[in-house]
mmCIF file with all atom_site columns, C-alpha atoms in Angstrom:
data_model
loop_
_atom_site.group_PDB
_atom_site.id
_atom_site.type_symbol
_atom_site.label_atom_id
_atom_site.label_alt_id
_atom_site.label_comp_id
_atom_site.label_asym_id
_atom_site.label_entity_id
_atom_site.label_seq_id
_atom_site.pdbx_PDB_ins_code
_atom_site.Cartn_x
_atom_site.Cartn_y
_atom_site.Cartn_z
_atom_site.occupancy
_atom_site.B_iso_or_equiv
_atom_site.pdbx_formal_charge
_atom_site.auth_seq_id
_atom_site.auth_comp_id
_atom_site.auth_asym_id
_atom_site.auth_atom_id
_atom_site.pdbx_PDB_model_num
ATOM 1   C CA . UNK A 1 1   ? 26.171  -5.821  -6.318  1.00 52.00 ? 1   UNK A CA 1
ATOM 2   C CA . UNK A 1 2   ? 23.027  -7.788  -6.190  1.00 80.00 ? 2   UNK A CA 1
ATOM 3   C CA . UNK A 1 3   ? 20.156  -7.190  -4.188  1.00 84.00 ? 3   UNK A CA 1
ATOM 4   C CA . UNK A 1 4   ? 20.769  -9.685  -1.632  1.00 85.00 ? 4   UNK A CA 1
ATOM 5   C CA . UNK A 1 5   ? 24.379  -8.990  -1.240  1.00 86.00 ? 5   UNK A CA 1
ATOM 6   C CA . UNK A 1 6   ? 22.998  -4.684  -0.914  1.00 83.00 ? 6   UNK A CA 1
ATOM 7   C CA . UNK A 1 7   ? 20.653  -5.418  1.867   1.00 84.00 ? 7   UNK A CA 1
ATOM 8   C CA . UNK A 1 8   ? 23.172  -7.093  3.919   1.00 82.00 ? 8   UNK A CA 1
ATOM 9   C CA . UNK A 1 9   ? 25.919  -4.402  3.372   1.00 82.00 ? 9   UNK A CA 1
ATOM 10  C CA . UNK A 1 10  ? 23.500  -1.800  4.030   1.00 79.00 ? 10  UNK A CA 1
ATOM 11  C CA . UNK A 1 11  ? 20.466  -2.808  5.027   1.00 79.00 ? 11  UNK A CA 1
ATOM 12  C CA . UNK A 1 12  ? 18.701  -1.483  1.668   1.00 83.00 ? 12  UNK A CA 1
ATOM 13  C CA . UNK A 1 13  ? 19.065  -2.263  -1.890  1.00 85.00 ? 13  UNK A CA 1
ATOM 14  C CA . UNK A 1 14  ? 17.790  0.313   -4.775  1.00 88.00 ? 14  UNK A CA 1
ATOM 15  C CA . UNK A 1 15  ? 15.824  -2.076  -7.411  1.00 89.00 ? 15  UNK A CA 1
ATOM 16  C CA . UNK A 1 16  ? 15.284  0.039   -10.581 1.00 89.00 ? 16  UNK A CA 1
ATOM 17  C CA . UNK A 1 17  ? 12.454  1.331   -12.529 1.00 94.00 ? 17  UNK A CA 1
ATOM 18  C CA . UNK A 1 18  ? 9.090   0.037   -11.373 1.00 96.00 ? 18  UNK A CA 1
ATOM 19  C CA . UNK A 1 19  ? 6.706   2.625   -12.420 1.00 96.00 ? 19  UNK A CA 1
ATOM 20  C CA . UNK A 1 20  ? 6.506   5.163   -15.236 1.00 96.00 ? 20  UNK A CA 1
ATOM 21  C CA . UNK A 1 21  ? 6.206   8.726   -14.773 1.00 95.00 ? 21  UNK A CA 1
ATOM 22  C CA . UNK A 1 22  ? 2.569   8.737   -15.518 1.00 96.00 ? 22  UNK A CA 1
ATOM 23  C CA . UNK A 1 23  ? 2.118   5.825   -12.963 1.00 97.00 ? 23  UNK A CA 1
ATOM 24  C CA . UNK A 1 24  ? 3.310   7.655   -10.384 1.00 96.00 ? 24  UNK A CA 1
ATOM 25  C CA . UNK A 1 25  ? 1.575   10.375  -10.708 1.00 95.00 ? 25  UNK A CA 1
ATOM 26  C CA . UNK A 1 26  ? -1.418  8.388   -11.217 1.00 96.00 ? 26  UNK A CA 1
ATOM 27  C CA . UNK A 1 27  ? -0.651  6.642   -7.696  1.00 96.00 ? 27  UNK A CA 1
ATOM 28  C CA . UNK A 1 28  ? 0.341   10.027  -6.150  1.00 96.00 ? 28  UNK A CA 1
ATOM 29  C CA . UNK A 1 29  ? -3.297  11.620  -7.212  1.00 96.00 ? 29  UNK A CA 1
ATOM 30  C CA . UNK A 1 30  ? -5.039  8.935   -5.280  1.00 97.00 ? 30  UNK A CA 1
ATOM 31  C CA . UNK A 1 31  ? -4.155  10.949  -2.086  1.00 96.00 ? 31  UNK A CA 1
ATOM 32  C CA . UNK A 1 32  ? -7.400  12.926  -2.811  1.00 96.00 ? 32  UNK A CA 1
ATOM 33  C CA . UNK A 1 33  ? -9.784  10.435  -3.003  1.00 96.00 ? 33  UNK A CA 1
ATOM 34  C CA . UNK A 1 34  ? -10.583 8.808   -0.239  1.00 95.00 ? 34  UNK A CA 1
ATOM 35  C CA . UNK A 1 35  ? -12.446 5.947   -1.015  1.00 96.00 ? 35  UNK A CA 1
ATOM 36  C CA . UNK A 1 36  ? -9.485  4.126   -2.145  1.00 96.00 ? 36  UNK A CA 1
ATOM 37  C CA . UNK A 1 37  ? -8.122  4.184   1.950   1.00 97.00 ? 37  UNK A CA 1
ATOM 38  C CA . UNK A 1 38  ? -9.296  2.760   5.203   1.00 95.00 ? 38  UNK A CA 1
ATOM 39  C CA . UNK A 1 39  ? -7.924  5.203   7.470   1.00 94.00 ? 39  UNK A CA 1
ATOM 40  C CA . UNK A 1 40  ? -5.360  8.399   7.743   1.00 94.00 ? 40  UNK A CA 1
ATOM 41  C CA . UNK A 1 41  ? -2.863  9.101   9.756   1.00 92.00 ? 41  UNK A CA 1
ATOM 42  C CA . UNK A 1 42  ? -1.553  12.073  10.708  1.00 93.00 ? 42  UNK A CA 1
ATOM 43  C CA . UNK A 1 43  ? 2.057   11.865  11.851  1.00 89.00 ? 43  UNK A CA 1
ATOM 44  C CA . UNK A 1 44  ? 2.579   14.790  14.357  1.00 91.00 ? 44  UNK A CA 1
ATOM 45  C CA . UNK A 1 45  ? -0.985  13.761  16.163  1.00 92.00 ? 45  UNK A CA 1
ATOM 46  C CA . UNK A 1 46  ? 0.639   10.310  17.107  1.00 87.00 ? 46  UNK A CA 1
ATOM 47  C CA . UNK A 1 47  ? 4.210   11.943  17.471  1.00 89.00 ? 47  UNK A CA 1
ATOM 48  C CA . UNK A 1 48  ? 5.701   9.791   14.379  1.00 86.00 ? 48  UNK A CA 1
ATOM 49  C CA . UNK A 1 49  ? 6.634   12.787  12.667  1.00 90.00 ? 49  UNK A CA 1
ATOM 50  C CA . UNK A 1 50  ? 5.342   15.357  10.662  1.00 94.00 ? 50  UNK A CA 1
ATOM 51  C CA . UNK A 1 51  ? 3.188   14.218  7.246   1.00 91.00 ? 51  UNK A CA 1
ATOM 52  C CA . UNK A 1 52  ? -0.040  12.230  6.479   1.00 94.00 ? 52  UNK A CA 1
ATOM 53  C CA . UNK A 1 53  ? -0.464  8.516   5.040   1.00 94.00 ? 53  UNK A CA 1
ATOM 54  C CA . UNK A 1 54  ? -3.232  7.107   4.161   1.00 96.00 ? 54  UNK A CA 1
ATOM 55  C CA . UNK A 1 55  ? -3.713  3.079   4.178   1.00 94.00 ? 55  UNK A CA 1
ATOM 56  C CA . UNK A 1 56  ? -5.351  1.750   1.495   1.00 96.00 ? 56  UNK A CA 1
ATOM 57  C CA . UNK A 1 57  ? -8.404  -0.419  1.026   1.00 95.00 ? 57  UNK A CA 1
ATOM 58  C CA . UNK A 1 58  ? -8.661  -3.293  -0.334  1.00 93.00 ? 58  UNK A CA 1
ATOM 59  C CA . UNK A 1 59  ? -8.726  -4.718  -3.263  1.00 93.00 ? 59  UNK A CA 1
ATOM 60  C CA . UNK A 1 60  ? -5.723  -2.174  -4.062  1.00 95.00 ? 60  UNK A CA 1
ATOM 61  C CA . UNK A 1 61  ? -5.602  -0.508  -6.992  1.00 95.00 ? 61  UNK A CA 1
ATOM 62  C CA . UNK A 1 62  ? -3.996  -2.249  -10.061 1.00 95.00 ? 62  UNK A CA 1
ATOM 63  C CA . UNK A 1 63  ? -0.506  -1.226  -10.153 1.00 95.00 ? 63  UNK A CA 1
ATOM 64  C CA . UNK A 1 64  ? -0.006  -2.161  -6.207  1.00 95.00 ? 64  UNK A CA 1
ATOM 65  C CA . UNK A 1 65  ? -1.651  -5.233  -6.687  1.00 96.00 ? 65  UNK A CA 1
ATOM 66  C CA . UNK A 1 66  ? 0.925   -5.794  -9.881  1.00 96.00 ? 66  UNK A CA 1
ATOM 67  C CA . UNK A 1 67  ? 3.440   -4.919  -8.163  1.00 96.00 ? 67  UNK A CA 1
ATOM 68  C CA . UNK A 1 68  ? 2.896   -6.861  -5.131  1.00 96.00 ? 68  UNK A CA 1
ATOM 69  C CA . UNK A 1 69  ? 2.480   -10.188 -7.001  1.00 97.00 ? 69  UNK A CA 1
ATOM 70  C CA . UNK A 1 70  ? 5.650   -9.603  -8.765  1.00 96.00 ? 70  UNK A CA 1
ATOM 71  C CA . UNK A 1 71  ? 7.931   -8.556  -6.094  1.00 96.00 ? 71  UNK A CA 1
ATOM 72  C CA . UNK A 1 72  ? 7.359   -11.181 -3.235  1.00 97.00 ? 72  UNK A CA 1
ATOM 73  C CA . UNK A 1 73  ? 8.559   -14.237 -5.290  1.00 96.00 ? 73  UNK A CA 1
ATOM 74  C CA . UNK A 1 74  ? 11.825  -11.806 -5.804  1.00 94.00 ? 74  UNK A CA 1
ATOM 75  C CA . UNK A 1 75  ? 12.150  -10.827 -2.169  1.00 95.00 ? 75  UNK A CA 1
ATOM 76  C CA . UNK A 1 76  ? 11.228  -14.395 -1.366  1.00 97.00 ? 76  UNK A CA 1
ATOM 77  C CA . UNK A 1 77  ? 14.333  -15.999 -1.505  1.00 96.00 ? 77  UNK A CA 1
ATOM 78  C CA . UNK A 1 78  ? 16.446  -13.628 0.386   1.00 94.00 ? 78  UNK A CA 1
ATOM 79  C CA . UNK A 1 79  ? 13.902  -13.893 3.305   1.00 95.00 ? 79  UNK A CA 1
ATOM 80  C CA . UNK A 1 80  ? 14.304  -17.471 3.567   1.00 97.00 ? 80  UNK A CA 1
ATOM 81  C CA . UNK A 1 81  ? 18.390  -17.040 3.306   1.00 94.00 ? 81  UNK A CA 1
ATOM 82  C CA . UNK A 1 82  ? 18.258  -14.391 6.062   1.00 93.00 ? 82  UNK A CA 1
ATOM 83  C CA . UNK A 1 83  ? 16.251  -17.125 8.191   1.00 95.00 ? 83  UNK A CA 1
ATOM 84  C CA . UNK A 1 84  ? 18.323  -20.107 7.383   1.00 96.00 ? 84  UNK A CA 1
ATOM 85  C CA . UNK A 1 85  ? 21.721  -17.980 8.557   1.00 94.00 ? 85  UNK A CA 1
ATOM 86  C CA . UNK A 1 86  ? 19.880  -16.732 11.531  1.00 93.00 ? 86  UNK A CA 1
ATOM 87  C CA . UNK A 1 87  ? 18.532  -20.268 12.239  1.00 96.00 ? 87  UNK A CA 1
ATOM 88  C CA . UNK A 1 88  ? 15.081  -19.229 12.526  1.00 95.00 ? 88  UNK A CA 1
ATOM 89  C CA . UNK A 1 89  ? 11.702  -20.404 11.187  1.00 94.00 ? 89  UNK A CA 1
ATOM 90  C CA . UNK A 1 90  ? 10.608  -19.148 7.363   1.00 95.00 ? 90  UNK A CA 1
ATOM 91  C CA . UNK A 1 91  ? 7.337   -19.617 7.573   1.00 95.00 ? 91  UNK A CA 1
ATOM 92  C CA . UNK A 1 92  ? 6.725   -17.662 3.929   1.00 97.00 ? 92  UNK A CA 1
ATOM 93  C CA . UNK A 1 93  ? 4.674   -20.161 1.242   1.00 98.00 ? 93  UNK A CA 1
ATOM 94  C CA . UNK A 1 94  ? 5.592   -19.644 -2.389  1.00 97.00 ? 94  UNK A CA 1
ATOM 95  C CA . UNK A 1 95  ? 2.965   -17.192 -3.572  1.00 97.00 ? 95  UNK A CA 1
ATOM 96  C CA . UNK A 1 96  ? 1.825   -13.802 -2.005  1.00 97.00 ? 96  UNK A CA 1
ATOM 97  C CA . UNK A 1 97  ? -1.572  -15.025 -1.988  1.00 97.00 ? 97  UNK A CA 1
ATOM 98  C CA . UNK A 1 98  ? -0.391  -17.963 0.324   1.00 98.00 ? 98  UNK A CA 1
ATOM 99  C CA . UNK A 1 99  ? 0.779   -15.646 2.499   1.00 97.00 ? 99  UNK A CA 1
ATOM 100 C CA . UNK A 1 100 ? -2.421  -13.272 2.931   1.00 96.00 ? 100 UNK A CA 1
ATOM 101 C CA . UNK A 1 101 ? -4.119  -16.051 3.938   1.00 97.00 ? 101 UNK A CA 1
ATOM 102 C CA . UNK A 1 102 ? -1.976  -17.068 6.742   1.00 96.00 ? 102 UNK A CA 1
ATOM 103 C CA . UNK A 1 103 ? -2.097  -13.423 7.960   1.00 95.00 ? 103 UNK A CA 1
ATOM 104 C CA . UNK A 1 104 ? -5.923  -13.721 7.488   1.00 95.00 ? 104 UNK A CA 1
ATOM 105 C CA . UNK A 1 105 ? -5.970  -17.069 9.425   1.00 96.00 ? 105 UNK A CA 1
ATOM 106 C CA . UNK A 1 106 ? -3.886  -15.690 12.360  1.00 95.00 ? 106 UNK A CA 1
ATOM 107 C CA . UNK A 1 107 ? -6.149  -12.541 12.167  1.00 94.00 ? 107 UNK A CA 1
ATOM 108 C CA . UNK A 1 108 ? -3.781  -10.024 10.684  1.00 94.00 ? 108 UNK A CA 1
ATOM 109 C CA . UNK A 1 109 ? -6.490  -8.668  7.920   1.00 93.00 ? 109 UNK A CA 1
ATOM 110 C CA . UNK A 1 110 ? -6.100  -5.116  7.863   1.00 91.00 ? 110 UNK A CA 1
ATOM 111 C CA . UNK A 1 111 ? -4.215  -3.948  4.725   1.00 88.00 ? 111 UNK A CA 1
ATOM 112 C CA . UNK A 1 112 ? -0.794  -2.230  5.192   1.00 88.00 ? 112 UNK A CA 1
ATOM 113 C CA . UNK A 1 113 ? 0.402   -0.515  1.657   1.00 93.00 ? 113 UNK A CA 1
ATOM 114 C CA . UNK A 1 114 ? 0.230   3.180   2.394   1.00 94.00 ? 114 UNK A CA 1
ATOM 115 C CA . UNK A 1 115 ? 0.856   6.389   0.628   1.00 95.00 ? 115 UNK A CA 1
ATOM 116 C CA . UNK A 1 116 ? 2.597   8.625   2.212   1.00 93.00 ? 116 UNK A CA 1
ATOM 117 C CA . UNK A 1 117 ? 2.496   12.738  1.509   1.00 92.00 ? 117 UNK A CA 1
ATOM 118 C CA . UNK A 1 118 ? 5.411   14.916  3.109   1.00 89.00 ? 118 UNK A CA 1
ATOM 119 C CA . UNK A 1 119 ? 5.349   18.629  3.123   1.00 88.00 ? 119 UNK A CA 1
ATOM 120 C CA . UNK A 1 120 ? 8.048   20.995  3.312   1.00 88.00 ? 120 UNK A CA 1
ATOM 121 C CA . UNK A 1 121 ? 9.546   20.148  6.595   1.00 89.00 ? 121 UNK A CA 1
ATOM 122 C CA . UNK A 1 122 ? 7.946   17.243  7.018   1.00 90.00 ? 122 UNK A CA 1
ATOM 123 C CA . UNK A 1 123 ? 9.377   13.916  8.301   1.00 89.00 ? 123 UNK A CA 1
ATOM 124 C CA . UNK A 1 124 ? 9.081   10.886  9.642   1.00 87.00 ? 124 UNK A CA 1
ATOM 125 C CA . UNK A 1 125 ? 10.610  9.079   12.883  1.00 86.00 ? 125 UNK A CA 1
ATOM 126 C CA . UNK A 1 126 ? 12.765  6.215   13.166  1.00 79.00 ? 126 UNK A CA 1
ATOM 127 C CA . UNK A 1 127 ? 10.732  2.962   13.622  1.00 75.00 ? 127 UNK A CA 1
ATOM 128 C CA . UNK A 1 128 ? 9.534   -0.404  12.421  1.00 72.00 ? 128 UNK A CA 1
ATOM 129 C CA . UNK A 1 129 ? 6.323   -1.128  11.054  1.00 70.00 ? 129 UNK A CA 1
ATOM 130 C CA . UNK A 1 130 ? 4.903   -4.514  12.292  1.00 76.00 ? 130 UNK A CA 1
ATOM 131 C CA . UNK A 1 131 ? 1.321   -5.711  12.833  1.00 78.00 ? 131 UNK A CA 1
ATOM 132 C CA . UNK A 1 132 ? 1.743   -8.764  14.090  1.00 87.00 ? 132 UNK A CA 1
ATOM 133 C CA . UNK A 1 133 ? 3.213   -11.959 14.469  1.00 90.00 ? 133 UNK A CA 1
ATOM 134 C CA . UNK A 1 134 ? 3.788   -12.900 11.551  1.00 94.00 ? 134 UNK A CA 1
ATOM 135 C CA . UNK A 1 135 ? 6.018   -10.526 9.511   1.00 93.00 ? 135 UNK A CA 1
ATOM 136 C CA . UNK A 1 136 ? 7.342   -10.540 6.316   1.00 94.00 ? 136 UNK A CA 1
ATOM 137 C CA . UNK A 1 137 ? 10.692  -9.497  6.842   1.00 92.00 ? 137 UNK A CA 1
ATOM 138 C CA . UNK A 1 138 ? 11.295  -6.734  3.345   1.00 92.00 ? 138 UNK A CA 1
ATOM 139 C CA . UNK A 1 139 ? 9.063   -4.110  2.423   1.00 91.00 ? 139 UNK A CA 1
ATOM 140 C CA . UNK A 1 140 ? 9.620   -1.767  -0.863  1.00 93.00 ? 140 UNK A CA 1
ATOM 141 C CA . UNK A 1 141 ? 9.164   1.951   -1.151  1.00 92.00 ? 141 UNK A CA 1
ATOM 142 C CA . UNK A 1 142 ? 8.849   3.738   -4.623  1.00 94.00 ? 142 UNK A CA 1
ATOM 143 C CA . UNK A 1 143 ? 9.389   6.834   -5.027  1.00 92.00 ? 143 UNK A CA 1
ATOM 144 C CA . UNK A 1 144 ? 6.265   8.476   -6.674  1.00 95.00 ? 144 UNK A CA 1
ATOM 145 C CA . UNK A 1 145 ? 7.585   12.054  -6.796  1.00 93.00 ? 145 UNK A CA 1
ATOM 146 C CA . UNK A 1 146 ? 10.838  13.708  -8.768  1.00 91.00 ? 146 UNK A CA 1
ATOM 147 C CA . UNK A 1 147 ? 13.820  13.528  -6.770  1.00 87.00 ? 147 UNK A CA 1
ATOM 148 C CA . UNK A 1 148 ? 15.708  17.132  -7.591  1.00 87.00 ? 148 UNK A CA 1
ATOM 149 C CA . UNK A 1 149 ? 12.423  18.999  -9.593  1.00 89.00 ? 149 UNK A CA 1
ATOM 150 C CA . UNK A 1 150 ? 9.675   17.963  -7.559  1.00 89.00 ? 150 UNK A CA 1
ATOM 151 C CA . UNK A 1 151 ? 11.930  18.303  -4.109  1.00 85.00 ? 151 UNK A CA 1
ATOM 152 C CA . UNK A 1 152 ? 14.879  18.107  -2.123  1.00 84.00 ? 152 UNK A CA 1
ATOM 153 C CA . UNK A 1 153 ? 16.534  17.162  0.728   1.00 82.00 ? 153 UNK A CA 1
ATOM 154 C CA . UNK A 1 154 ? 13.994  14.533  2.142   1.00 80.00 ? 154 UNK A CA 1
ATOM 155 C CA . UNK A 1 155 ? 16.592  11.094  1.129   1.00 85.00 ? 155 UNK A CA 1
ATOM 156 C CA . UNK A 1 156 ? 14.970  7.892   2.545   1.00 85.00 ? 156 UNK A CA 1
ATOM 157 C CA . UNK A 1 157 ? 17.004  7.251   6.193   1.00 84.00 ? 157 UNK A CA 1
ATOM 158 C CA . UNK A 1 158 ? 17.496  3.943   7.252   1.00 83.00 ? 158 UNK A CA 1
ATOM 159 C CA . UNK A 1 159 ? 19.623  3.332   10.933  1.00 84.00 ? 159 UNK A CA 1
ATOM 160 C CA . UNK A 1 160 ? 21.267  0.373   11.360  1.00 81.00 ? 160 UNK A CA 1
ATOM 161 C CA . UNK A 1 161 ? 21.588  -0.804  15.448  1.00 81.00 ? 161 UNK A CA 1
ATOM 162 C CA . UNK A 1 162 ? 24.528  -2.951  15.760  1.00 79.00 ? 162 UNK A CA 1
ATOM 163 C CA . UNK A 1 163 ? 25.590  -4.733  19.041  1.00 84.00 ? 163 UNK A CA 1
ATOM 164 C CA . UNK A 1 164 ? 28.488  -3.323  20.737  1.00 89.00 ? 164 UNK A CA 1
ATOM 165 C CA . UNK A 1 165 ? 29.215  -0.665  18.073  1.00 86.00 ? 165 UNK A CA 1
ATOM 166 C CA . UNK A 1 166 ? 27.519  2.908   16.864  1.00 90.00 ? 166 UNK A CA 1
ATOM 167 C CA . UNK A 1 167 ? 24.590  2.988   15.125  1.00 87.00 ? 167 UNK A CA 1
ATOM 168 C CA . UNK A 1 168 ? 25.547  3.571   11.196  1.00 86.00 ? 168 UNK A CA 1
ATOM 169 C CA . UNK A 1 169 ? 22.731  5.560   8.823   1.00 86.00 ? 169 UNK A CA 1
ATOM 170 C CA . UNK A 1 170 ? 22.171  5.143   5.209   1.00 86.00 ? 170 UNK A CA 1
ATOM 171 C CA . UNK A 1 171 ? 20.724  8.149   3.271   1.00 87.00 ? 171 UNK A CA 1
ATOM 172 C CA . UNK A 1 172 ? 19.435  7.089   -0.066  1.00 87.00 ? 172 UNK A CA 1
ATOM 173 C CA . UNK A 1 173 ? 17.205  9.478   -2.323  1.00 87.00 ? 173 UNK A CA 1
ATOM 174 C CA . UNK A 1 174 ? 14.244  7.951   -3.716  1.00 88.00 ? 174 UNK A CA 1
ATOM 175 C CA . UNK A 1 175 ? 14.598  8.489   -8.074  1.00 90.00 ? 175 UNK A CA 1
ATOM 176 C CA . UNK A 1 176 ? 10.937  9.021   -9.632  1.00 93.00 ? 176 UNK A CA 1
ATOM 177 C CA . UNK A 1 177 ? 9.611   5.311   -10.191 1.00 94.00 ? 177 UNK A CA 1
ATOM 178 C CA . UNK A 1 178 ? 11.880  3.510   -8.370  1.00 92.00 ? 178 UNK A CA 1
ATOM 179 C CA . UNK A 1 179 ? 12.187  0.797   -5.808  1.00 90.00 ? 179 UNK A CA 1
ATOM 180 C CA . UNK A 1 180 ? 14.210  0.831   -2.580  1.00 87.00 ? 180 UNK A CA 1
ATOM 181 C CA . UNK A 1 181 ? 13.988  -2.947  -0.841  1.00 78.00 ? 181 UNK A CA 1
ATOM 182 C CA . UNK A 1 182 ? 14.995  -2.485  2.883   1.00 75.00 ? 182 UNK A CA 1
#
């Protein structure tokens, strides 16, 4: 299946390898130093679970800014298709930069790439991260840690709500490196 076609079966698509071991371990680290953040959250303070993230400052550190720049013109088209069949607007330009601006312009200007850090136990409530009116309809999580070695249990849970039907979960572990479009 291809991406596009895996995010409207199931509402997420797995994306292969998009960091090296080493990379994510190099991302993970950053947890402990927090001049590379803006703020912290802790989950079970605000009731969104149980966990920390951190959101990080920008300018982002090289491998999220990489990997940024290469995945929107990816994700691109299949946010436009998702508009044109739902016959709303696409406002998304071309190029990621494009579209920090407009965010910037309509005063959406905090950064929103976190790192997230889950404990034994931990987890994380059902919801939808927005910030604004103007939303970019895909996000992508990598998996920084080894699914299987460095834990278990703790697969990424995404709940579909469909109209006049039950609500139908997907439970998808997150491999070491790799991306997860939803």
């Amino acid at each position: 299946m291809t991406i596009s076609a895996d995010l409207d079966d199931v509402a997420c698509a797995p994306i292969g390898r998009l960091l090296e071991d080493a990379d994510c371990r190099e991302l993970a680290a950053l947890f402990e130093h927090d001049e590379h953040f803006r703020s912290t959250v802790d989950m079970a303070r605000h009731r969104f679970g149980s966990g920390r993230y951190k959101y990080f400052r920008r300018p982002y550190p090289t491998l999220i800014e990489e990997l940024r720049q290469q995945l929107y013109p990816q994700l691109l088209p299949i946010a436009r298709d998702w508009a044109a069949r739902l016959r709303r607007p696409a406002p998304w330009p071309n190029t990621l930069d494009e579209w920090t601006a407009m965010c910037h312009e309509a005063g959406q200007r905090r950064s929103t790439a976190i790192l997230l850090r889950y404990e034994s136990g931990d987890w994380n409530a059902l919801h939808r991260d927005l910030y604004g009116e103007l939303v970019f309809p895909l996000q992508v999580v990598i998996g920084l840690s080894g699914y299987g070695t460095d834990y278990t249990g703790g697969e990424f849970m995404l709940v579909e709500q469909r109209p006049r039907a039950q609500s139908r979960g997907t439970a998808v572990p997150l491999v070491q490196g790799h991306g997860l479009d939803d």
